[in-house]
Amino acid sequence: MTGQRHDLGATFVRLGRAMVAAEQPVLDELGIEMWDYVVLVALRDGPVHTQARLAAATGRDTTRLIPILDRLEGRGLLYRTPDPADRRNRIVELTAEGAELVTAGQAAIRRMEARLLAGLPEDERAGFISTLERVADLIAGPRDRL
Amino acid sequence: MTGQRHDLGATFVRLGRAMVAAEQPVLDELGIEMWDYVVLVALRDGPVHTQARLAAATGRDTTRLIPILDRLEGRGLLYRTPDPADRRNRIVELTAEGAELVTAGQAAIRRMEARLLAGLPEDERAGFISTLERVADLIAGPRDRL
DNA sequence: TATTGTTATACTCTATAACTATA
DNA sequence: TATAGTTATAGAGTATAACAATA
């Protein structure tokens, strides 16, 4: 019996899939898809001046990002304007409605996470989450900040 | 600034992708693909009497499993025999060579994991991994054992 | 008739390559 | 000429449906 524990990769992938599934009903309630949410969260802290940077920060490539932006812009959750400094670039920014939605969405997802982890003792839970963030930086590199 | 930390889903997915990428060179060295490895690991602890159960345990569906089994059988790493008790079923079992390869592969992957986590203090690392296993069972349910 | 394994078809998602506009 | 954004095409990956063998 070699494996007292499972491979980290298998465990992380499995956990990722389970969390995406758990987020689905929350996102359904908000009427947005997962990648919509990812983009909205990435934009929450301020406008971005090139879509390429936004694509890198969200792990999509630029071509896959475009339909997402089209949909969100059509719903009035964000808007794109040409950058006056270089009109090839587009400044992407949340509308007030978009900012409101991402705040409400993330709060709902945090509540869902808390429910899932309710079985863990409080101190173990806190320690796990803080180490998890460090491990993520260690293994996957620091996240692109916009 | 709402997010002192990132959503768990985003973090797990990112970590999963990073670990899969980190495993790639190890698997290349062994001459197998990721799903080959997943199947070999699942079979390590004993034969399975229906491919449907193997598919469920590895997260593939039966149709996607078949080309994987074909390839591994062709390389002599496992074999399929009709179940005498119910000849519709196929018993899938590792060959000696397959068992050897999965043992060597997992050892190499563990060494890779240890290198990636070398930046963590030993006790924090141990605590994290043990809590991670509990969290995985909590969130994704106990894993199908063959 | 129902189920296992298999094969074939359709669909979705992703990646690559052209096209437009600005520089 | 080079780059940002966009659109169109091709490819890989996945899911659905039909088929053969056995029960």
PDB file of N, CA and C (backbone and C1' of nucleotides) in Angstrom, chain A residues 51-52 63 80 88-89, chain D residues 2-7:
ATOM      1  N   GLN A  51      -7.166  44.555 -22.521  1.00  0.00           N
ATOM      2  CA  GLN A  51      -7.857  43.295 -22.349  1.00  0.00           C
ATOM      3  C   GLN A  51      -6.866  42.136 -22.228  1.00  0.00           C
ATOM      4  N   ALA A  52      -5.693  42.336 -22.803  1.00  0.00           N
ATOM      5  CA  ALA A  52      -4.680  41.288 -22.705  1.00  0.00           C
ATOM      6  C   ALA A  52      -4.296  41.050 -21.247  1.00  0.00           C
ATOM      7  N   THR A  63      -8.937  35.821 -27.021  1.00  0.00           N
ATOM      8  CA  THR A  63     -10.071  35.482 -27.883  1.00  0.00           C
ATOM      9  C   THR A  63     -11.239  34.920 -27.089  1.00  0.00           C
ATOM     10  N   ARG A  80     -16.646  49.196 -21.955  1.00  0.00           N
ATOM     11  CA  ARG A  80     -15.333  49.330 -22.588  1.00  0.00           C
ATOM     12  C   ARG A  80     -15.261  50.685 -23.274  1.00  0.00           C
ATOM     13  N   ARG A  88      -5.804  52.059 -29.476  1.00  0.00           N
ATOM     14  CA  ARG A  88      -5.914  50.622 -29.746  1.00  0.00           C
ATOM     15  C   ARG A  88      -6.407  49.871 -28.508  1.00  0.00           C
ATOM     16  N   ASN A  89      -6.044  50.384 -27.328  1.00  0.00           N
ATOM     17  CA  ASN A  89      -6.430  49.722 -26.077  1.00  0.00           C
ATOM     18  C   ASN A  89      -7.864  50.041 -25.687  1.00  0.00           C
TER      19      ASN A  89
ATOM     20  P    DA D   2       7.814  43.950 -37.717  1.00  0.00           P
ATOM     21  O5'  DA D   2       6.877  44.567 -36.573  1.00  0.00           O
ATOM     22  C5'  DA D   2       7.379  45.623 -35.754  1.00  0.00           C
ATOM     23  C4'  DA D   2       6.313  46.051 -34.771  1.00  0.00           C
ATOM     24  C3'  DA D   2       5.634  44.883 -34.046  1.00  0.00           C
ATOM     25  O3'  DA D   2       5.547  45.190 -32.667  1.00  0.00           O
ATOM     26  C1'  DA D   2       4.017  46.257 -35.051  1.00  0.00           C
ATOM     27  P    DT D   3       5.175  44.005 -31.627  1.00  0.00           P
ATOM     28  O5'  DT D   3       3.759  44.488 -31.077  1.00  0.00           O
ATOM     29  C5'  DT D   3       3.646  45.783 -30.510  1.00  0.00           C
ATOM     30  C4'  DT D   3       2.196  46.139 -30.341  1.00  0.00           C
ATOM     31  C3'  DT D   3       1.361  45.039 -29.679  1.00  0.00           C
ATOM     32  O3'  DT D   3       0.631  45.593 -28.607  1.00  0.00           O
ATOM     33  C1'  DT D   3       0.304  45.808 -31.639  1.00  0.00           C
ATOM     34  P    DA D   4      -0.245  44.616 -27.646  1.00  0.00           P
ATOM     35  O5'  DA D   4      -1.729  45.104 -27.932  1.00  0.00           O
ATOM     36  C5'  DA D   4      -2.124  46.402 -27.498  1.00  0.00           C
ATOM     37  C4'  DA D   4      -3.603  46.602 -27.729  1.00  0.00           C
ATOM     38  C3'  DA D   4      -4.480  45.502 -27.134  1.00  0.00           C
ATOM     39  O3'  DA D   4      -5.602  46.072 -26.470  1.00  0.00           O
ATOM     40  C1'  DA D   4      -4.751  45.580 -29.508  1.00  0.00           C
ATOM     41  P    DG D   5      -6.661  45.101 -25.746  1.00  0.00           P
ATOM     42  O5'  DG D   5      -7.692  44.787 -26.918  1.00  0.00           O
ATOM     43  C5'  DG D   5      -8.481  45.848 -27.429  1.00  0.00           C
ATOM     44  C4'  DG D   5      -9.157  45.389 -28.702  1.00  0.00           C
ATOM     45  C3'  DG D   5     -10.182  44.282 -28.509  1.00  0.00           C
ATOM     46  O3'  DG D   5     -11.492  44.802 -28.719  1.00  0.00           O
ATOM     47  C1'  DG D   5      -8.812  43.938 -30.432  1.00  0.00           C
ATOM     48  P    DT D   6     -12.774  43.858 -28.435  1.00  0.00           P
ATOM     49  O5'  DT D   6     -12.947  43.082 -29.817  1.00  0.00           O
ATOM     50  C5'  DT D   6     -13.157  43.826 -31.010  1.00  0.00           C
ATOM     51  C4'  DT D   6     -13.089  42.926 -32.225  1.00  0.00           C
ATOM     52  C3'  DT D   6     -14.063  41.740 -32.211  1.00  0.00           C
ATOM     53  O3'  DT D   6     -15.146  42.050 -33.078  1.00  0.00           O
ATOM     54  C1'  DT D   6     -11.914  41.186 -33.142  1.00  0.00           C
ATOM     55  P    DT D   7     -16.384  41.049 -33.177  1.00  0.00           P
ATOM     56  O5'  DT D   7     -15.927  40.021 -34.306  1.00  0.00           O
ATOM     57  C5'  DT D   7     -15.626  40.508 -35.606  1.00  0.00           C
ATOM     58  C4'  DT D   7     -15.060  39.396 -36.465  1.00  0.00           C
ATOM     59  C3'  DT D   7     -15.934  38.138 -36.544  1.00  0.00           C
ATOM     60  O3'  DT D   7     -16.249  37.902 -37.906  1.00  0.00           O
ATOM     61  C1'  DT D   7     -13.671  37.580 -36.134  1.00  0.00           C
TER      62       DT D   7
END
